[in-house]
PDB file of C-alpha atoms in Angstrom:
ATOM      1  CA  UNK A   1     169.886  47.829 178.375  1.00  0.00           C
ATOM      2  CA  UNK A   2     168.268  49.784 175.571  1.00  0.00           C
ATOM      3  CA  UNK A   3     166.407  52.947 176.330  1.00  0.00           C
ATOM      4  CA  UNK A   4     162.832  52.517 175.190  1.00  0.00           C
ATOM      5  CA  UNK A   5     161.331  55.488 173.439  1.00  0.00           C
ATOM      6  CA  UNK A   6     158.226  56.736 175.238  1.00  0.00           C
ATOM      7  CA  UNK A   7     155.931  59.637 174.357  1.00  0.00           C
ATOM      8  CA  UNK A   8     156.123  62.710 176.547  1.00  0.00           C
ATOM      9  CA  UNK A   9     152.573  62.153 177.853  1.00  0.00           C
ATOM     10  CA  UNK A  10     151.222  65.589 178.604  1.00  0.00           C
ATOM     11  CA  UNK A  11     154.556  67.034 179.758  1.00  0.00           C
ATOM     12  CA  UNK A  12     155.399  70.382 178.185  1.00  0.00           C
ATOM     13  CA  UNK A  13     158.453  69.851 176.010  1.00  0.00           C
ATOM     14  CA  UNK A  14     159.936  73.176 177.119  1.00  0.00           C
ATOM     15  CA  UNK A  15     160.551  71.783 180.635  1.00  0.00           C
ATOM     16  CA  UNK A  16     162.816  69.019 179.295  1.00  0.00           C
ATOM     17  CA  UNK A  17     166.524  69.240 178.585  1.00  0.00           C
ATOM     18  CA  UNK A  18     167.071  69.650 174.831  1.00  0.00           C
ATOM     19  CA  UNK A  19     168.514  66.156 174.270  1.00  0.00           C
ATOM     20  CA  UNK A  20     165.689  64.355 176.046  1.00  0.00           C
ATOM     21  CA  UNK A  21     163.141  66.389 174.128  1.00  0.00           C
ATOM     22  CA  UNK A  22     164.751  65.469 170.811  1.00  0.00           C
ATOM     23  CA  UNK A  23     164.707  61.790 171.770  1.00  0.00           C
ATOM     24  CA  UNK A  24     161.083  61.848 172.871  1.00  0.00           C
ATOM     25  CA  UNK A  25     159.933  63.674 169.791  1.00  0.00           C
ATOM     26  CA  UNK A  26     161.113  60.876 167.505  1.00  0.00           C
ATOM     27  CA  UNK A  27     158.344  59.905 165.104  1.00  0.00           C
ATOM     28  CA  UNK A  28     156.562  56.580 165.459  1.00  0.00           C
ATOM     29  CA  UNK A  29     158.296  53.564 163.949  1.00  0.00           C
ATOM     30  CA  UNK A  30     158.134  53.500 160.154  1.00  0.00           C
ATOM     31  CA  UNK A  31     157.125  50.364 158.332  1.00  0.00           C
ATOM     32  CA  UNK A  32     157.248  49.628 154.645  1.00  0.00           C
ATOM     33  CA  UNK A  33     156.216  46.544 152.692  1.00  0.00           C
ATOM     34  CA  UNK A  34     156.810  46.584 148.944  1.00  0.00           C
ATOM     35  CA  UNK A  35     157.218  44.177 146.031  1.00  0.00           C
ATOM     36  CA  UNK A  36     159.885  45.334 143.596  1.00  0.00           C
ATOM     37  CA  UNK A  37     160.137  44.230 139.975  1.00  0.00           C
ATOM     38  CA  UNK A  38     163.416  42.486 139.109  1.00  0.00           C
ATOM     39  CA  UNK A  39     164.991  45.439 137.306  1.00  0.00           C
ATOM     40  CA  UNK A  40     168.403  47.013 137.731  1.00  0.00           C
ATOM     41  CA  UNK A  41     168.341  50.366 139.481  1.00  0.00           C
ATOM     42  CA  UNK A  42     165.002  49.760 141.206  1.00  0.00           C
ATOM     43  CA  UNK A  43     166.516  49.592 144.724  1.00  0.00           C
ATOM     44  CA  UNK A  44     166.112  53.352 145.137  1.00  0.00           C
ATOM     45  CA  UNK A  45     162.348  52.844 145.577  1.00  0.00           C
ATOM     46  CA  UNK A  46     163.306  51.372 148.961  1.00  0.00           C
ATOM     47  CA  UNK A  47     166.590  53.084 149.793  1.00  0.00           C
ATOM     48  CA  UNK A  48     165.367  56.662 149.253  1.00  0.00           C
ATOM     49  CA  UNK A  49     162.507  56.509 151.808  1.00  0.00           C
ATOM     50  CA  UNK A  50     164.691  54.319 154.040  1.00  0.00           C
ATOM     51  CA  UNK A  51     167.391  57.005 154.220  1.00  0.00           C
ATOM     52  CA  UNK A  52     164.796  59.684 154.832  1.00  0.00           C
ATOM     53  CA  UNK A  53     163.239  57.805 157.759  1.00  0.00           C
ATOM     54  CA  UNK A  54     166.591  56.842 159.292  1.00  0.00           C
ATOM     55  CA  UNK A  55     167.451  60.545 159.303  1.00  0.00           C
ATOM     56  CA  UNK A  56     164.055  61.440 160.804  1.00  0.00           C
ATOM     57  CA  UNK A  57     164.685  58.920 163.592  1.00  0.00           C
ATOM     58  CA  UNK A  58     167.994  60.536 164.420  1.00  0.00           C
ATOM     59  CA  UNK A  59     170.364  57.780 163.217  1.00  0.00           C
ATOM     60  CA  UNK A  60     173.943  59.043 162.859  1.00  0.00           C
ATOM     61  CA  UNK A  61     175.367  59.369 159.315  1.00  0.00           C
ATOM     62  CA  UNK A  62     177.824  56.460 159.734  1.00  0.00           C
ATOM     63  CA  UNK A  63     174.984  54.073 160.678  1.00  0.00           C
ATOM     64  CA  UNK A  64     172.824  55.388 157.839  1.00  0.00           C
ATOM     65  CA  UNK A  65     175.704  54.630 155.454  1.00  0.00           C
ATOM     66  CA  UNK A  66     175.950  51.070 156.846  1.00  0.00           C
ATOM     67  CA  UNK A  67     172.229  50.346 156.558  1.00  0.00           C
ATOM     68  CA  UNK A  68     172.062  51.893 153.076  1.00  0.00           C
ATOM     69  CA  UNK A  69     175.000  49.751 151.952  1.00  0.00           C
ATOM     70  CA  UNK A  70     173.548  46.522 153.364  1.00  0.00           C
ATOM     71  CA  UNK A  71     170.087  47.180 151.890  1.00  0.00           C
ATOM     72  CA  UNK A  72     171.537  48.082 148.486  1.00  0.00           C
ATOM     73  CA  UNK A  73     173.732  44.968 148.375  1.00  0.00           C
ATOM     74  CA  UNK A  74     170.884  42.675 149.458  1.00  0.00           C
ATOM     75  CA  UNK A  75     168.373  44.087 146.961  1.00  0.00           C
ATOM     76  CA  UNK A  76     170.870  43.923 144.072  1.00  0.00           C
ATOM     77  CA  UNK A  77     171.729  40.318 145.040  1.00  0.00           C
ATOM     78  CA  UNK A  78     168.014  39.400 145.124  1.00  0.00           C
ATOM     79  CA  UNK A  79     167.345  40.979 141.722  1.00  0.00           C
ATOM     80  CA  UNK A  80     170.490  39.841 139.903  1.00  0.00           C
ATOM     81  CA  UNK A  81     171.517  36.551 141.568  1.00  0.00           C
ATOM     82  CA  UNK A  82     168.184  35.466 143.112  1.00  0.00           C
ATOM     83  CA  UNK A  83     165.613  36.349 140.472  1.00  0.00           C
ATOM     84  CA  UNK A  84     168.191  36.543 137.676  1.00  0.00           C
ATOM     85  CA  UNK A  85     166.465  39.686 136.333  1.00  0.00           C
ATOM     86  CA  UNK A  86     163.362  37.617 135.470  1.00  0.00           C
ATOM     87  CA  UNK A  87     160.557  40.168 134.820  1.00  0.00           C
ATOM     88  CA  UNK A  88     157.988  37.666 136.132  1.00  0.00           C
ATOM     89  CA  UNK A  89     159.627  37.502 139.574  1.00  0.00           C
ATOM     90  CA  UNK A  90     159.356  40.028 142.400  1.00  0.00           C
ATOM     91  CA  UNK A  91     161.582  40.970 145.302  1.00  0.00           C
ATOM     92  CA  UNK A  92     159.604  41.316 148.520  1.00  0.00           C
ATOM     93  CA  UNK A  93     160.987  43.928 150.929  1.00  0.00           C
ATOM     94  CA  UNK A  94     159.885  44.665 154.491  1.00  0.00           C
ATOM     95  CA  UNK A  95     161.454  47.472 156.524  1.00  0.00           C
ATOM     96  CA  UNK A  96     160.944  48.604 160.093  1.00  0.00           C
ATOM     97  CA  UNK A  97     162.723  51.720 161.313  1.00  0.00           C
ATOM     98  CA  UNK A  98     162.594  53.106 164.828  1.00  0.00           C
ATOM     99  CA  UNK A  99     165.039  55.188 166.859  1.00  0.00           C
ATOM    100  CA  UNK A 100     166.713  52.025 168.225  1.00  0.00           C
ATOM    101  CA  UNK A 101     166.314  49.408 165.511  1.00  0.00           C
ATOM    102  CA  UNK A 102     166.555  49.198 161.744  1.00  0.00           C
ATOM    103  CA  UNK A 103     165.282  45.923 160.295  1.00  0.00           C
ATOM    104  CA  UNK A 104     165.224  45.043 156.612  1.00  0.00           C
ATOM    105  CA  UNK A 105     164.019  41.706 155.260  1.00  0.00           C
ATOM    106  CA  UNK A 106     164.451  40.877 151.592  1.00  0.00           C
ATOM    107  CA  UNK A 107     163.023  37.809 149.875  1.00  0.00           C
ATOM    108  CA  UNK A 108     163.419  36.801 146.248  1.00  0.00           C
ATOM    109  CA  UNK A 109     161.722  34.104 144.176  1.00  0.00           C
ATOM    110  CA  UNK A 110     164.931  32.372 143.191  1.00  0.00           C
ATOM    111  CA  UNK A 111     166.273  28.939 144.115  1.00  0.00           C
ATOM    112  CA  UNK A 112     168.234  30.284 147.102  1.00  0.00           C
ATOM    113  CA  UNK A 113     171.922  29.844 147.870  1.00  0.00           C
ATOM    114  CA  UNK A 114     174.193  28.723 150.676  1.00  0.00           C
ATOM    115  CA  UNK A 115     175.787  31.867 152.151  1.00  0.00           C
ATOM    116  CA  UNK A 116     178.489  29.690 153.765  1.00  0.00           C
ATOM    117  CA  UNK A 117     179.566  28.545 150.283  1.00  0.00           C
ATOM    118  CA  UNK A 118     180.456  32.089 149.158  1.00  0.00           C
ATOM    119  CA  UNK A 119     184.257  32.210 148.896  1.00  0.00           C
ATOM    120  CA  UNK A 120     186.034  34.465 151.396  1.00  0.00           C
ATOM    121  CA  UNK A 121     186.717  37.669 149.455  1.00  0.00           C
ATOM    122  CA  UNK A 122     189.406  38.659 151.965  1.00  0.00           C
ATOM    123  CA  UNK A 123     191.613  35.634 151.258  1.00  0.00           C
ATOM    124  CA  UNK A 124     194.700  36.789 149.401  1.00  0.00           C
ATOM    125  CA  UNK A 125     194.037  34.826 146.202  1.00  0.00           C
ATOM    126  CA  UNK A 126     190.608  36.477 145.890  1.00  0.00           C
ATOM    127  CA  UNK A 127     191.644  40.086 146.599  1.00  0.00           C
ATOM    128  CA  UNK A 128     191.555  40.952 142.922  1.00  0.00           C
ATOM    129  CA  UNK A 129     188.364  39.126 141.981  1.00  0.00           C
ATOM    130  CA  UNK A 130     185.901  41.896 141.054  1.00  0.00           C
ATOM    131  CA  UNK A 131     182.767  40.337 142.622  1.00  0.00           C
ATOM    132  CA  UNK A 132     181.598  38.450 145.721  1.00  0.00           C
ATOM    133  CA  UNK A 133     181.831  41.171 148.370  1.00  0.00           C
ATOM    134  CA  UNK A 134     178.153  41.995 148.984  1.00  0.00           C
ATOM    135  CA  UNK A 135     177.356  39.402 151.656  1.00  0.00           C
ATOM    136  CA  UNK A 136     180.558  40.147 153.534  1.00  0.00           C
ATOM    137  CA  UNK A 137     179.780  43.867 153.586  1.00  0.00           C
ATOM    138  CA  UNK A 138     176.233  43.194 154.784  1.00  0.00           C
ATOM    139  CA  UNK A 139     177.546  40.987 157.600  1.00  0.00           C
ATOM    140  CA  UNK A 140     180.158  43.530 158.658  1.00  0.00           C
ATOM    141  CA  UNK A 141     177.982  46.617 158.585  1.00  0.00           C
ATOM    142  CA  UNK A 142     174.880  45.187 160.312  1.00  0.00           C
ATOM    143  CA  UNK A 143     174.399  43.898 163.861  1.00  0.00           C
ATOM    144  CA  UNK A 144     172.576  40.762 162.755  1.00  0.00           C
ATOM    145  CA  UNK A 145     172.331  38.969 159.412  1.00  0.00           C
ATOM    146  CA  UNK A 146     170.392  35.748 158.944  1.00  0.00           C
ATOM    147  CA  UNK A 147     169.383  33.761 155.879  1.00  0.00           C
ATOM    148  CA  UNK A 148     166.462  31.345 155.850  1.00  0.00           C
ATOM    149  CA  UNK A 149     167.196  27.655 155.224  1.00  0.00           C
ATOM    150  CA  UNK A 150     166.453  27.914 151.494  1.00  0.00           C
ATOM    151  CA  UNK A 151     168.731  30.928 151.162  1.00  0.00           C
ATOM    152  CA  UNK A 152     166.277  33.146 149.253  1.00  0.00           C
ATOM    153  CA  UNK A 153     165.466  35.444 152.171  1.00  0.00           C
ATOM    154  CA  UNK A 154     167.748  37.565 154.318  1.00  0.00           C
ATOM    155  CA  UNK A 155     166.904  39.348 157.556  1.00  0.00           C
ATOM    156  CA  UNK A 156     169.213  42.179 158.574  1.00  0.00           C
ATOM    157  CA  UNK A 157     169.138  44.283 161.706  1.00  0.00           C
ATOM    158  CA  UNK A 158     171.132  47.150 163.032  1.00  0.00           C
ATOM    159  CA  UNK A 159     170.741  48.262 166.625  1.00  0.00           C
ATOM    160  CA  UNK A 160     171.560  51.778 167.653  1.00  0.00           C
ATOM    161  CA  UNK A 161     174.599  51.885 169.954  1.00  0.00           C
TER     162      UNK A 161
ATOM    163  CA  UNK B   1     190.075  64.287 124.022  1.00  0.00           C
ATOM    164  CA  UNK B   2     187.198  62.038 124.940  1.00  0.00           C
ATOM    165  CA  UNK B   3     183.976  63.355 126.475  1.00  0.00           C
ATOM    166  CA  UNK B   4     182.921  61.816 129.763  1.00  0.00           C
ATOM    167  CA  UNK B   5     179.614  61.733 131.568  1.00  0.00           C
ATOM    168  CA  UNK B   6     180.535  59.946 134.795  1.00  0.00           C
ATOM    169  CA  UNK B   7     183.990  61.362 135.476  1.00  0.00           C
ATOM    170  CA  UNK B   8     185.877  64.651 135.269  1.00  0.00           C
ATOM    171  CA  UNK B   9     189.455  64.279 134.092  1.00  0.00           C
ATOM    172  CA  UNK B  10     192.142  66.947 134.479  1.00  0.00           C
ATOM    173  CA  UNK B  11     195.886  66.848 134.004  1.00  0.00           C
ATOM    174  CA  UNK B  12     198.290  67.841 136.772  1.00  0.00           C
ATOM    175  CA  UNK B  13     201.766  67.478 135.301  1.00  0.00           C
ATOM    176  CA  UNK B  14     201.950  63.855 134.210  1.00  0.00           C
ATOM    177  CA  UNK B  15     199.101  62.773 136.462  1.00  0.00           C
ATOM    178  CA  UNK B  16     195.544  62.332 135.166  1.00  0.00           C
ATOM    179  CA  UNK B  17     193.327  63.362 138.088  1.00  0.00           C
ATOM    180  CA  UNK B  18     189.914  61.722 137.911  1.00  0.00           C
ATOM    181  CA  UNK B  19     186.919  62.922 139.943  1.00  0.00           C
ATOM    182  CA  UNK B  20     183.518  61.287 140.004  1.00  0.00           C
ATOM    183  CA  UNK B  21     180.403  63.128 138.831  1.00  0.00           C
ATOM    184  CA  UNK B  22     177.976  61.054 140.930  1.00  0.00           C
ATOM    185  CA  UNK B  23     177.862  61.422 144.707  1.00  0.00           C
ATOM    186  CA  UNK B  24     176.550  57.893 145.008  1.00  0.00           C
ATOM    187  CA  UNK B  25     178.249  55.208 142.970  1.00  0.00           C
ATOM    188  CA  UNK B  26     175.921  52.245 142.879  1.00  0.00           C
ATOM    189  CA  UNK B  27     174.436  50.008 140.290  1.00  0.00           C
ATOM    190  CA  UNK B  28     171.725  52.367 139.167  1.00  0.00           C
ATOM    191  CA  UNK B  29     174.075  55.321 138.701  1.00  0.00           C
ATOM    192  CA  UNK B  30     175.331  54.219 135.316  1.00  0.00           C
ATOM    193  CA  UNK B  31     178.009  51.968 136.683  1.00  0.00           C
ATOM    194  CA  UNK B  32     178.575  50.215 133.372  1.00  0.00           C
ATOM    195  CA  UNK B  33     179.166  53.599 131.821  1.00  0.00           C
ATOM    196  CA  UNK B  34     181.507  54.581 134.657  1.00  0.00           C
ATOM    197  CA  UNK B  35     183.518  51.400 134.145  1.00  0.00           C
ATOM    198  CA  UNK B  36     183.727  51.939 130.396  1.00  0.00           C
ATOM    199  CA  UNK B  37     184.967  55.516 130.893  1.00  0.00           C
ATOM    200  CA  UNK B  38     187.583  54.487 133.470  1.00  0.00           C
ATOM    201  CA  UNK B  39     188.834  51.605 131.325  1.00  0.00           C
ATOM    202  CA  UNK B  40     188.958  53.934 128.304  1.00  0.00           C
ATOM    203  CA  UNK B  41     191.523  56.091 130.117  1.00  0.00           C
ATOM    204  CA  UNK B  42     193.880  53.119 129.983  1.00  0.00           C
ATOM    205  CA  UNK B  43     192.830  51.206 126.891  1.00  0.00           C
ATOM    206  CA  UNK B  44     191.955  54.044 124.510  1.00  0.00           C
ATOM    207  CA  UNK B  45     193.967  56.986 125.799  1.00  0.00           C
ATOM    208  CA  UNK B  46     196.912  55.008 127.178  1.00  0.00           C
ATOM    209  CA  UNK B  47     197.115  57.126 130.328  1.00  0.00           C
ATOM    210  CA  UNK B  48     199.840  55.705 132.560  1.00  0.00           C
ATOM    211  CA  UNK B  49     199.574  57.730 135.749  1.00  0.00           C
ATOM    212  CA  UNK B  50     196.078  57.963 137.183  1.00  0.00           C
ATOM    213  CA  UNK B  51     194.772  59.366 140.454  1.00  0.00           C
ATOM    214  CA  UNK B  52     191.179  58.715 141.484  1.00  0.00           C
ATOM    215  CA  UNK B  53     190.099  61.556 143.767  1.00  0.00           C
ATOM    216  CA  UNK B  54     186.998  60.482 145.721  1.00  0.00           C
ATOM    217  CA  UNK B  55     186.153  63.898 147.177  1.00  0.00           C
ATOM    218  CA  UNK B  56     182.412  64.360 146.774  1.00  0.00           C
ATOM    219  CA  UNK B  57     181.730  60.607 146.728  1.00  0.00           C
ATOM    220  CA  UNK B  58     179.368  59.839 149.603  1.00  0.00           C
ATOM    221  CA  UNK B  59     178.428  56.257 148.853  1.00  0.00           C
ATOM    222  CA  UNK B  60     179.872  53.350 146.952  1.00  0.00           C
ATOM    223  CA  UNK B  61     178.549  49.798 146.653  1.00  0.00           C
ATOM    224  CA  UNK B  62     180.308  46.537 145.868  1.00  0.00           C
ATOM    225  CA  UNK B  63     179.356  46.909 142.191  1.00  0.00           C
ATOM    226  CA  UNK B  64     181.681  49.944 142.136  1.00  0.00           C
ATOM    227  CA  UNK B  65     184.444  48.002 143.913  1.00  0.00           C
ATOM    228  CA  UNK B  66     184.378  45.522 141.048  1.00  0.00           C
ATOM    229  CA  UNK B  67     185.005  48.291 138.520  1.00  0.00           C
ATOM    230  CA  UNK B  68     187.892  49.674 140.586  1.00  0.00           C
ATOM    231  CA  UNK B  69     189.548  46.250 140.824  1.00  0.00           C
ATOM    232  CA  UNK B  70     189.263  45.732 137.080  1.00  0.00           C
ATOM    233  CA  UNK B  71     190.672  49.230 136.478  1.00  0.00           C
ATOM    234  CA  UNK B  72     193.604  48.501 138.801  1.00  0.00           C
ATOM    235  CA  UNK B  73     194.381  45.331 136.846  1.00  0.00           C
ATOM    236  CA  UNK B  74     194.191  47.126 133.503  1.00  0.00           C
ATOM    237  CA  UNK B  75     196.502  49.894 134.714  1.00  0.00           C
ATOM    238  CA  UNK B  76     199.033  47.358 136.021  1.00  0.00           C
ATOM    239  CA  UNK B  77     198.848  45.346 132.771  1.00  0.00           C
ATOM    240  CA  UNK B  78     199.571  48.575 130.871  1.00  0.00           C
ATOM    241  CA  UNK B  79     202.594  49.210 133.115  1.00  0.00           C
ATOM    242  CA  UNK B  80     200.914  52.285 134.562  1.00  0.00           C
ATOM    243  CA  UNK B  81     200.322  53.440 138.123  1.00  0.00           C
ATOM    244  CA  UNK B  82     197.012  54.040 139.932  1.00  0.00           C
ATOM    245  CA  UNK B  83     196.479  55.791 143.238  1.00  0.00           C
ATOM    246  CA  UNK B  84     193.403  56.909 145.146  1.00  0.00           C
ATOM    247  CA  UNK B  85     192.818  59.819 147.524  1.00  0.00           C
ATOM    248  CA  UNK B  86     190.226  61.805 149.482  1.00  0.00           C
ATOM    249  CA  UNK B  87     188.226  58.755 150.542  1.00  0.00           C
ATOM    250  CA  UNK B  88     185.783  59.499 153.363  1.00  0.00           C
ATOM    251  CA  UNK B  89     185.992  57.283 156.488  1.00  0.00           C
ATOM    252  CA  UNK B  90     182.843  55.209 155.852  1.00  0.00           C
ATOM    253  CA  UNK B  91     184.020  54.329 152.351  1.00  0.00           C
ATOM    254  CA  UNK B  92     187.545  53.635 153.557  1.00  0.00           C
ATOM    255  CA  UNK B  93     186.022  51.116 155.970  1.00  0.00           C
ATOM    256  CA  UNK B  94     184.475  49.341 152.960  1.00  0.00           C
ATOM    257  CA  UNK B  95     187.980  49.074 151.456  1.00  0.00           C
ATOM    258  CA  UNK B  96     189.367  47.838 154.777  1.00  0.00           C
ATOM    259  CA  UNK B  97     186.837  45.094 155.469  1.00  0.00           C
ATOM    260  CA  UNK B  98     187.217  43.756 151.946  1.00  0.00           C
ATOM    261  CA  UNK B  99     191.043  44.051 152.257  1.00  0.00           C
ATOM    262  CA  UNK B 100     191.117  46.198 149.115  1.00  0.00           C
ATOM    263  CA  UNK B 101     193.221  48.739 151.010  1.00  0.00           C
ATOM    264  CA  UNK B 102     196.015  46.189 150.447  1.00  0.00           C
ATOM    265  CA  UNK B 103     195.359  45.992 146.715  1.00  0.00           C
ATOM    266  CA  UNK B 104     194.990  49.724 146.059  1.00  0.00           C
ATOM    267  CA  UNK B 105     197.492  52.477 146.787  1.00  0.00           C
ATOM    268  CA  UNK B 106     195.350  54.774 148.927  1.00  0.00           C
ATOM    269  CA  UNK B 107     196.601  58.193 150.101  1.00  0.00           C
ATOM    270  CA  UNK B 108     194.972  60.871 152.260  1.00  0.00           C
ATOM    271  CA  UNK B 109     194.834  64.068 150.240  1.00  0.00           C
ATOM    272  CA  UNK B 110     195.305  64.621 146.527  1.00  0.00           C
ATOM    273  CA  UNK B 111     198.594  66.478 147.139  1.00  0.00           C
ATOM    274  CA  UNK B 112     200.027  63.453 149.009  1.00  0.00           C
ATOM    275  CA  UNK B 113     199.082  61.142 146.166  1.00  0.00           C
ATOM    276  CA  UNK B 114     200.600  63.479 143.552  1.00  0.00           C
ATOM    277  CA  UNK B 115     203.800  63.706 145.609  1.00  0.00           C
ATOM    278  CA  UNK B 116     203.908  59.897 145.896  1.00  0.00           C
ATOM    279  CA  UNK B 117     203.894  59.562 142.096  1.00  0.00           C
ATOM    280  CA  UNK B 118     207.044  61.643 141.800  1.00  0.00           C
ATOM    281  CA  UNK B 119     208.792  60.227 144.879  1.00  0.00           C
TER     282      UNK B 119
END
């Protein structure tokens, strides 16, 4: 059962144990909706504020690393493989960060792909192939990873342990 | 001696010790340039014994993994040896889940890696 964050309605913070106070003083959930141009290196427009708000919501560094990695991989995939760096196509990103949940949804304007058709990068004959690890990393480092039927949109979630 | 922008290279005996300038190695952080500099160590300078010291590297994406795999292949093709050290736990997990810890020779500290070259 997840602990739901509730405001300390009228209770003086000084009366609370330090840990509870820290938890209750978490800022409200942060939401971000942005359309990125299909350019290399543009992912930081999302990842920089994302990291900042994960920190502000008290996520531990290891989880922040995981979410950063998954978001980076997904945005690069959308720009390079989805939109094929087409300057006329955008990557639509929606983020929701609270103390318990990090959700990132990334949609490109490409033809989509079948994530099940990506070869297993951990099979021995593919160990030395220099690409094809992004989706696997996203799946490993997030709690939930789902593609839409077309395969041009991915929804990722990480829940705080 | 070549000039590098993405790596710092020093010599410890026979071993070329390479450290990374960027804390975050991802696509935007000049990864093509990083790859070119790493490959140049092998292809232009013919360095045979290379240690990549990851101290100071906080983040690394799959684009960087690709460069490391290609470097490993180039070193092996040149009959050289490549080792890695000082990898923080989160990044080591990236190597583990992609099974690259079985491809690369990864040691704990720089001194262990140096000792392993001479063993």
